[in-house]
CSV table of C-alpha atoms and ligand atoms in Angstrom, one decimal:
chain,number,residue,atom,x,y,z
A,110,UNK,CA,4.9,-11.9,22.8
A,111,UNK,CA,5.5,-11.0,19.3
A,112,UNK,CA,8.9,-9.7,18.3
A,113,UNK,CA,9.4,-6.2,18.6
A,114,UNK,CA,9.6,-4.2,15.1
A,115,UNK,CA,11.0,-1.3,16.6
A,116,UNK,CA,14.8,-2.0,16.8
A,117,UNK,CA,17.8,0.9,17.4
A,118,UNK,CA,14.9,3.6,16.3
A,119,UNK,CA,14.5,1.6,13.1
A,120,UNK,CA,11.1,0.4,12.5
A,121,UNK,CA,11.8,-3.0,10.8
A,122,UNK,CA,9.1,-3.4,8.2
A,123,UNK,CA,10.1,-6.9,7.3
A,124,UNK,CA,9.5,-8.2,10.2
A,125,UNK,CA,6.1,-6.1,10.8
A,126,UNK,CA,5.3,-7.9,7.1
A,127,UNK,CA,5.8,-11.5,8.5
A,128,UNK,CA,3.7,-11.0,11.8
A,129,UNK,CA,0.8,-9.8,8.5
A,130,UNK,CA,1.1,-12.7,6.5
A,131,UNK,CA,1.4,-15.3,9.3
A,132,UNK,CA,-2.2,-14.1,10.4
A,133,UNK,CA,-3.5,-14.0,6.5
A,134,UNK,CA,-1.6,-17.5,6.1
A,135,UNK,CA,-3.7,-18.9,9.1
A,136,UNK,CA,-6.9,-17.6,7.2
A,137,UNK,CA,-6.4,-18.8,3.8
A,138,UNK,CA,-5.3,-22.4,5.5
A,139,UNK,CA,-8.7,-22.2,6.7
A,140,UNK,CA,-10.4,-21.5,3.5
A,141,UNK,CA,-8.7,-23.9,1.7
A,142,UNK,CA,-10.2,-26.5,4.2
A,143,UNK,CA,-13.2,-25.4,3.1
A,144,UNK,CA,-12.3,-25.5,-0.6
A,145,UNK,CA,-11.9,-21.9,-0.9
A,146,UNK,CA,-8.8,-21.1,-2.5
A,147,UNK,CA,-7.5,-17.4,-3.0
A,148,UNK,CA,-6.7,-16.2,-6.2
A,149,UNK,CA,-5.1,-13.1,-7.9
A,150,UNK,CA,-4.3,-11.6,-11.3
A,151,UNK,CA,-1.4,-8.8,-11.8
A,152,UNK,CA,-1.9,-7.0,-15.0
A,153,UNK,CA,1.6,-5.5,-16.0
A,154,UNK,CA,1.8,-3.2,-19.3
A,155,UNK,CA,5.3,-2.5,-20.6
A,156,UNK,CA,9.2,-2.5,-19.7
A,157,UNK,CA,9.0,-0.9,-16.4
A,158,UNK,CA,11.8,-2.4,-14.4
A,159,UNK,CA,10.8,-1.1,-11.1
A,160,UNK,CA,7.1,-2.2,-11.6
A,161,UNK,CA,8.3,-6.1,-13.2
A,162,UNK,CA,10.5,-6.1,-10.0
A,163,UNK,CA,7.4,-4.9,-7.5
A,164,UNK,CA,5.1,-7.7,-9.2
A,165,UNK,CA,7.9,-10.4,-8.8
A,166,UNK,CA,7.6,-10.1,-5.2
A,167,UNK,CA,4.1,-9.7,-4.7
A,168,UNK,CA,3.6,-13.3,-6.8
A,169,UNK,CA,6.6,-14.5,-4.2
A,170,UNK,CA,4.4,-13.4,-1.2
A,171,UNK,CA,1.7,-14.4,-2.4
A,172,UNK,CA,3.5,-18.2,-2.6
A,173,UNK,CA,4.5,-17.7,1.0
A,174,UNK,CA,0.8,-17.7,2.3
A,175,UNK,CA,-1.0,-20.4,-0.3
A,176,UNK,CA,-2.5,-17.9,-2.4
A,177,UNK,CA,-2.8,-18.5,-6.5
A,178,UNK,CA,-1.5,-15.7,-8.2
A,179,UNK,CA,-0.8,-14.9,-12.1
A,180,UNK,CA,1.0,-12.1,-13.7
A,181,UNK,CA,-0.1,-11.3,-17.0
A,182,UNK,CA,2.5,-9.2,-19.1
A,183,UNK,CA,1.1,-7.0,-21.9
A,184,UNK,CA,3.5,-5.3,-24.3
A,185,UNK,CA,4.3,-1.6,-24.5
A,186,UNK,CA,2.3,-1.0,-27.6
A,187,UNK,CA,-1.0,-2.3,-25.6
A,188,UNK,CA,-3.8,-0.1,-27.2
A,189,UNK,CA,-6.7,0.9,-24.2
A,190,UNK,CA,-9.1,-0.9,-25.9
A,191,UNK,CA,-6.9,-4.7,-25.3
A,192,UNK,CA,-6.5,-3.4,-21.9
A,193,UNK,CA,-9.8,-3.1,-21.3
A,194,UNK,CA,-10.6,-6.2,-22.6
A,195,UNK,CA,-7.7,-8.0,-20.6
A,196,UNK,CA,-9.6,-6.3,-17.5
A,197,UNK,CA,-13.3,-7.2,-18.7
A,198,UNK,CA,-11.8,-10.8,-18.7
A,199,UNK,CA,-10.7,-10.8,-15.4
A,200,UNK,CA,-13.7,-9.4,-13.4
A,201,UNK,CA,-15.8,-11.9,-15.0
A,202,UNK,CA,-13.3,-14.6,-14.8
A,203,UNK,CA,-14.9,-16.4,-11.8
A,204,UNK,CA,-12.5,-18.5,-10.3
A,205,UNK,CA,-11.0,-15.0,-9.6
A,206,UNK,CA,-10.6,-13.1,-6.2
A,207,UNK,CA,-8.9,-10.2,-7.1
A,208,UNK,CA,-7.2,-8.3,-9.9
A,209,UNK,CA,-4.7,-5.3,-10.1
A,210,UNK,CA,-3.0,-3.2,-12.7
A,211,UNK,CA,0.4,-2.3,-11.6
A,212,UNK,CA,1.4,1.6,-12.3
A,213,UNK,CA,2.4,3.3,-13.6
A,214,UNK,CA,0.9,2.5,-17.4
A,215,UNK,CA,2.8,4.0,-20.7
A,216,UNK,CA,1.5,7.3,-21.9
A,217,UNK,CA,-1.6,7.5,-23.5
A,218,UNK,CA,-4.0,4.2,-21.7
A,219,UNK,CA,-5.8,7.1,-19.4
A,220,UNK,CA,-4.2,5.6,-15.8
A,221,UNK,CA,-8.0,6.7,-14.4
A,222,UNK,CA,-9.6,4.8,-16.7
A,223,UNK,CA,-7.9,1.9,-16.6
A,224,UNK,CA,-8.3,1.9,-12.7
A,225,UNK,CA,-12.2,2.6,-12.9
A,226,UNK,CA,-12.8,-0.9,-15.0
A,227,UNK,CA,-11.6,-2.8,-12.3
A,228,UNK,CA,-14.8,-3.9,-10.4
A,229,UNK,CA,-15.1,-2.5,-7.4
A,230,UNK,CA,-15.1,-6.4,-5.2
A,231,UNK,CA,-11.8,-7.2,-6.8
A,232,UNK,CA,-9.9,-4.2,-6.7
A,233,UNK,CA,-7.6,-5.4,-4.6
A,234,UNK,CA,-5.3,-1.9,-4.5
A,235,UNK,CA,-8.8,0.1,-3.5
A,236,UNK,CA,-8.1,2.1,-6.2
A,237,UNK,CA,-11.5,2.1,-7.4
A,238,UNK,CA,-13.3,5.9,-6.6
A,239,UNK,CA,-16.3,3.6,-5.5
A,240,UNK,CA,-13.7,2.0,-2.8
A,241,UNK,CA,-12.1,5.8,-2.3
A,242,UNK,CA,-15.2,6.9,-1.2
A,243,UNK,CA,-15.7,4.3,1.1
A,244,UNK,CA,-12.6,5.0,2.7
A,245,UNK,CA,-13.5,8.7,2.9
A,246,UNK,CA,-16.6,7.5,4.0
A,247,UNK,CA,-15.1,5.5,6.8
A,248,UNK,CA,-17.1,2.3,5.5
A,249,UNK,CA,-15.2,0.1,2.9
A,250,UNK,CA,-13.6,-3.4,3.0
A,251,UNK,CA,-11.3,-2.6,0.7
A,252,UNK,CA,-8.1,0.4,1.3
A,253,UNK,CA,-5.2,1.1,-0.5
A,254,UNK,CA,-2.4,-1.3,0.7
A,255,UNK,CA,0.6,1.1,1.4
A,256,UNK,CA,-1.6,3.9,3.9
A,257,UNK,CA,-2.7,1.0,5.7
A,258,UNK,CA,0.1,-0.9,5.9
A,259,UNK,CA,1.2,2.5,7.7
A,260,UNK,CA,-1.5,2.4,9.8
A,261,UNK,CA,-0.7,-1.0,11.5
A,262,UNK,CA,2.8,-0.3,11.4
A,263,UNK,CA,1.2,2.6,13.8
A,264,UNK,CA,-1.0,0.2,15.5
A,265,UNK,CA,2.1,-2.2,16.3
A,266,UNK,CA,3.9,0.3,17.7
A,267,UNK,CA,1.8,1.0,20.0
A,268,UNK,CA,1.3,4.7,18.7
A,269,UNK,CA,-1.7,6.4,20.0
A,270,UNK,CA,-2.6,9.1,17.9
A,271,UNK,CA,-5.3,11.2,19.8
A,272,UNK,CA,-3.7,14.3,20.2
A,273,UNK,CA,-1.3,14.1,17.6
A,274,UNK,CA,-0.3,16.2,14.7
A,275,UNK,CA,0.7,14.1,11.5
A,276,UNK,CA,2.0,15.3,8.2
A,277,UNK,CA,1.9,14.0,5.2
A,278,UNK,CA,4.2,14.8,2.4
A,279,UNK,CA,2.7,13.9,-1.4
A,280,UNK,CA,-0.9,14.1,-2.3
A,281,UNK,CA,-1.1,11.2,-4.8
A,282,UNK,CA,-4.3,9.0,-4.9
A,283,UNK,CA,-2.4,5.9,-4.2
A,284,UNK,CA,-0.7,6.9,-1.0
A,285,UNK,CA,-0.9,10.8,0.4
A,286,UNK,CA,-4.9,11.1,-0.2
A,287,UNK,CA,-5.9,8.0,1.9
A,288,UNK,CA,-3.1,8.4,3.8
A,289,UNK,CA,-4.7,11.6,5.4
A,290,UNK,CA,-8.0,10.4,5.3
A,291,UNK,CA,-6.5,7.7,7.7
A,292,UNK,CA,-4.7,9.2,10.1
A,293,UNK,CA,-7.6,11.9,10.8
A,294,UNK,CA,-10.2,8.6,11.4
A,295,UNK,CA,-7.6,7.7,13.9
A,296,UNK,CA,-8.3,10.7,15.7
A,297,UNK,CA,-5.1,12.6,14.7
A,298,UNK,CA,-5.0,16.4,13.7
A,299,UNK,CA,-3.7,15.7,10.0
A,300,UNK,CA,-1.8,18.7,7.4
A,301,UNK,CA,-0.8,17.2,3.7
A,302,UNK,CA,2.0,19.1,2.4
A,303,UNK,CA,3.0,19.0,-1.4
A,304,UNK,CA,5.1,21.2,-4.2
A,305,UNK,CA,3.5,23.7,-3.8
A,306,UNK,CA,3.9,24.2,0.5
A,307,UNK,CA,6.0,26.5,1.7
A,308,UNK,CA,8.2,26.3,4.3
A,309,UNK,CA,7.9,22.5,4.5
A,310,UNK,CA,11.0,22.0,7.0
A,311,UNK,CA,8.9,24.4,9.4
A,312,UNK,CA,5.3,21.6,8.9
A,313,UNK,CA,7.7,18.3,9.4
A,314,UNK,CA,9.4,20.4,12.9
A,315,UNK,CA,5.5,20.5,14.0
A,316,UNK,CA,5.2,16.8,13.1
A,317,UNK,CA,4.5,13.8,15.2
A,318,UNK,CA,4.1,11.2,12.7
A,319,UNK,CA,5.7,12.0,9.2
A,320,UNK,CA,4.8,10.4,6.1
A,321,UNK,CA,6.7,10.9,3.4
A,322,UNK,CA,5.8,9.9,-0.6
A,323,UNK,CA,7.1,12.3,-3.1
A,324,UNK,CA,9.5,10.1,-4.9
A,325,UNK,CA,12.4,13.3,-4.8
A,326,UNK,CA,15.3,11.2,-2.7
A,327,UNK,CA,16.6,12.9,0.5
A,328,UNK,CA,13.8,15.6,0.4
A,329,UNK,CA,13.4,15.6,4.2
A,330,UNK,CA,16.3,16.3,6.3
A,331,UNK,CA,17.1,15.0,9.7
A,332,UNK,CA,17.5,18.6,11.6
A,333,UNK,CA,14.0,19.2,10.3
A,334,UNK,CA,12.3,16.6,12.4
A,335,UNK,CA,10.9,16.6,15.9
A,336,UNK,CA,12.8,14.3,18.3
A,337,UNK,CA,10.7,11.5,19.3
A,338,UNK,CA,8.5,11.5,16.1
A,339,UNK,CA,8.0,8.7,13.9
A,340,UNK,CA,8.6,8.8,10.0
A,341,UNK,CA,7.2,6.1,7.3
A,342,UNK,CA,9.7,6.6,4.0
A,343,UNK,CA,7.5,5.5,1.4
A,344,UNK,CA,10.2,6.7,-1.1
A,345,UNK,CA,12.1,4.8,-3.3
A,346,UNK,CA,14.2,5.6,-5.8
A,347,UNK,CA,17.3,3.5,-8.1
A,348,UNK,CA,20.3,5.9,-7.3
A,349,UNK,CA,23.1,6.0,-10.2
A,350,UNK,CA,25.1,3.5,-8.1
A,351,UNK,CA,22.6,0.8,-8.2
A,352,UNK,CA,21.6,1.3,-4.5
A,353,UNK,CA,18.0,2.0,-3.4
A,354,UNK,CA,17.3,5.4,-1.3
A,355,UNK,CA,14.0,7.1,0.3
A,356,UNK,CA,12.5,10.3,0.8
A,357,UNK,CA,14.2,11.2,3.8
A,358,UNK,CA,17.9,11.3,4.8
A,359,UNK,CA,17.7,7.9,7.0
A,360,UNK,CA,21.0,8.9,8.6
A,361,UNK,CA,20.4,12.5,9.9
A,362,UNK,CA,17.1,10.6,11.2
A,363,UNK,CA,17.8,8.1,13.1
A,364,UNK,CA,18.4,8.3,16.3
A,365,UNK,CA,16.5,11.9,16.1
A,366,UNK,CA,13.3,10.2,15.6
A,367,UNK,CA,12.2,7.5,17.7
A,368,UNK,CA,11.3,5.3,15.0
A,369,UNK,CA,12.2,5.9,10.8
A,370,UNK,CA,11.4,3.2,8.3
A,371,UNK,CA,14.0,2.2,6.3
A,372,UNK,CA,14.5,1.8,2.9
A,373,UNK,CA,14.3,-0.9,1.5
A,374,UNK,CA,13.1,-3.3,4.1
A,375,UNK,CA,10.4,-0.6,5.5
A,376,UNK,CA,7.3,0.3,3.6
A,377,UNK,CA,7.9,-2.1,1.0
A,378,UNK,CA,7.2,-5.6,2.8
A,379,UNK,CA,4.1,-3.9,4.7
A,380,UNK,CA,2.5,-2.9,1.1
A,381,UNK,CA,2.6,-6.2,0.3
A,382,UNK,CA,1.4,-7.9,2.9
A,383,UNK,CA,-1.1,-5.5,3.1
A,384,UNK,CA,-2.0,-6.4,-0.5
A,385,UNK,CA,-2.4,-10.2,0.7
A,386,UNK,CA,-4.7,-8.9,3.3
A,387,UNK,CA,-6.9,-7.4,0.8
A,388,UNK,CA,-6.9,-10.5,-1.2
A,389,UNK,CA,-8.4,-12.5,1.0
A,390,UNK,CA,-10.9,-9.4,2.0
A,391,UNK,CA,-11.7,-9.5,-2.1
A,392,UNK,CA,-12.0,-13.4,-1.5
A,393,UNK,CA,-14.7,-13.4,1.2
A,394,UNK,CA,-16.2,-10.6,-0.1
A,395,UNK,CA,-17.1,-12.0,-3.1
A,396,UNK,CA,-18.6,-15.1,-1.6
A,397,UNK,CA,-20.8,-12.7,1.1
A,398,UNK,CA,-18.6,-14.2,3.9
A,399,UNK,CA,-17.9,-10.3,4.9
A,400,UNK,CA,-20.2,-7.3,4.6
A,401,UNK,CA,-19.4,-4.5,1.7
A,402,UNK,CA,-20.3,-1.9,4.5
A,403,UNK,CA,-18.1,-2.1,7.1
A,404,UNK,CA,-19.6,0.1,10.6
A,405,UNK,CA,-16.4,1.6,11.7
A,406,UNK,CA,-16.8,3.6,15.4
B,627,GUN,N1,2.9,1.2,-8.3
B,627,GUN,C1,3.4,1.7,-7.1
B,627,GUN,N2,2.7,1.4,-6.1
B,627,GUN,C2,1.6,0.7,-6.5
B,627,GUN,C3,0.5,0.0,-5.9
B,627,GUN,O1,0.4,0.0,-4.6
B,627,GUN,N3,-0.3,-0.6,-6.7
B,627,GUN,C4,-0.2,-0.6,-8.0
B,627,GUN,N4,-1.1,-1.3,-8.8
B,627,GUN,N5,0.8,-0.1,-8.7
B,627,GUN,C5,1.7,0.6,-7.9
């Protein structure tokens, strides 16, 4: 019986991360028998200290399950045209697996662009519009890591979403688009809120599941949830103190809902062992061990 990551109406991401990479650690330990061995490139641009801090830990996870990884750190003053080149490299580097560019870029290298080089086996963040579509589609190998690292947070709490209404909050292509796109294959009846929604507090009081990515701290407050609903914080934002805070008012939450990620130590760990996940996908992909169309019911 696994541990349960559902504690006090927190749902403990950490531990939902180490159930992930213990299975993805037994798979690479089998590929490695067989002299496959994993391997991924981060492509960093810049002085971002969130994003040098993010990459950190992926390269620490990635440690934890035997897979190579390499962080390549370009300077601010990176023109498009190195970046591209930096990317080119990589896809045709072919002791590679997979390759990511972690955002956000400086002004001015076209954040679209720069996603689009990647090729579409090694885009490990299924970023790519060719692994979007997919996704839309309901047929790709490869989807972004923080919606589905929500999705089997859902799956391991044993949340049956038939018959469900789920909001999300944020329309971004790295979380709130695929996000929606997810939750409605799992049979849920889906709304995505954003800046321009009205009445948003009246949308989350409908909700029972809430996701929440905007990046504005304490955006949704605990009176406006439905008791018994579950919220995923994808938020996270440096307060002026130092401390790290999410998109919802965890306090006013808790206890309200029946399960609230926390932050940190909820989304976080799950995106990343998600991204491990999708490694080893771009790893077996590559090498035809898995089909590029995937025939989901
Ligand atoms: N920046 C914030 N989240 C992400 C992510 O999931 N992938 C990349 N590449 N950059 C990010």
């Amino acid at each position: 019986m696994e541990h349960s990551i559902l504690v006090d109406g927190v749902i403990d991401g950490r531990q939902a991360a180490r159930i992930v990479r213990a299975r993805v650690k037994e798979e690479v330990t089998e590929l490695r028998a067989e002299g496959i061995h994993p391997r991924v490139a981060f492509v960093r641009v810049g002085e971002d200290a969130a994003s040098e801090t993010y990459v950190r830990a992926k390269a620490r996870a990635c440690g934890w399950v035997g897979v190579r990884s390499e962080h390549i750190h370009l300077p601010s003053n990176t023109t498009q045209q190195d970046l591209f080149a930096t990317i080119d490299r990589l896809n045709s580097d072919n002791d590679l697996d997979a390759l990511l560019v972690q955002l956000p870029l400086p002004d001015g290298l076209g954040g679209r662009q720069v996603l689009n080089r990647v090729a579409v086996d090694k885009d490990v963040d299924g970023f790519h519009p060719e692994n979007l579509g997919a996704l839309v589609a309901g047929c790709g190998p490869l989807e972004p890591c923080t919606p589905s690292g929500i999705m089997r947070l859902i799956e391991m709490l044993g949340v049956d979403l038939r018959g469900k209404r789920a909001l999300v909050v944020g329309r971004s292509v790295i979380v709130g688009r695929p996000m929606y796109n997810l939750l409605v294959r799992g049979h849920a009846t889906v709304m995505c809120a954003h800046r321009h929604t009205p009445d948003l507090a009246s949308l989350v009081a409908q909700a029972d599941v809430v996701v929440v990515a905007t990046g504005v701290t304490g955006l949704i407050r605990g009176s406006w949830i439905k008791p018994g609903a579950y919220v995923f914080d994808v938020g996270i934002t440096r307060q002026a103190d130092g401390s790290l805070a999410g998109d919802v008012c965890f306090d006013e939450a808790r206890g309200r809902a029946a399960g609230v990620t926390p932050v940190p130590g909820g989304i976080g760990p799950m995106t990343i062992a998600q991204l491990l996940s999708n490694t080893l996908t771009c790893a077996k992909l590559r090498r035809g061990l898995i089909e590029r169309t995937i025939h989901r019911a």
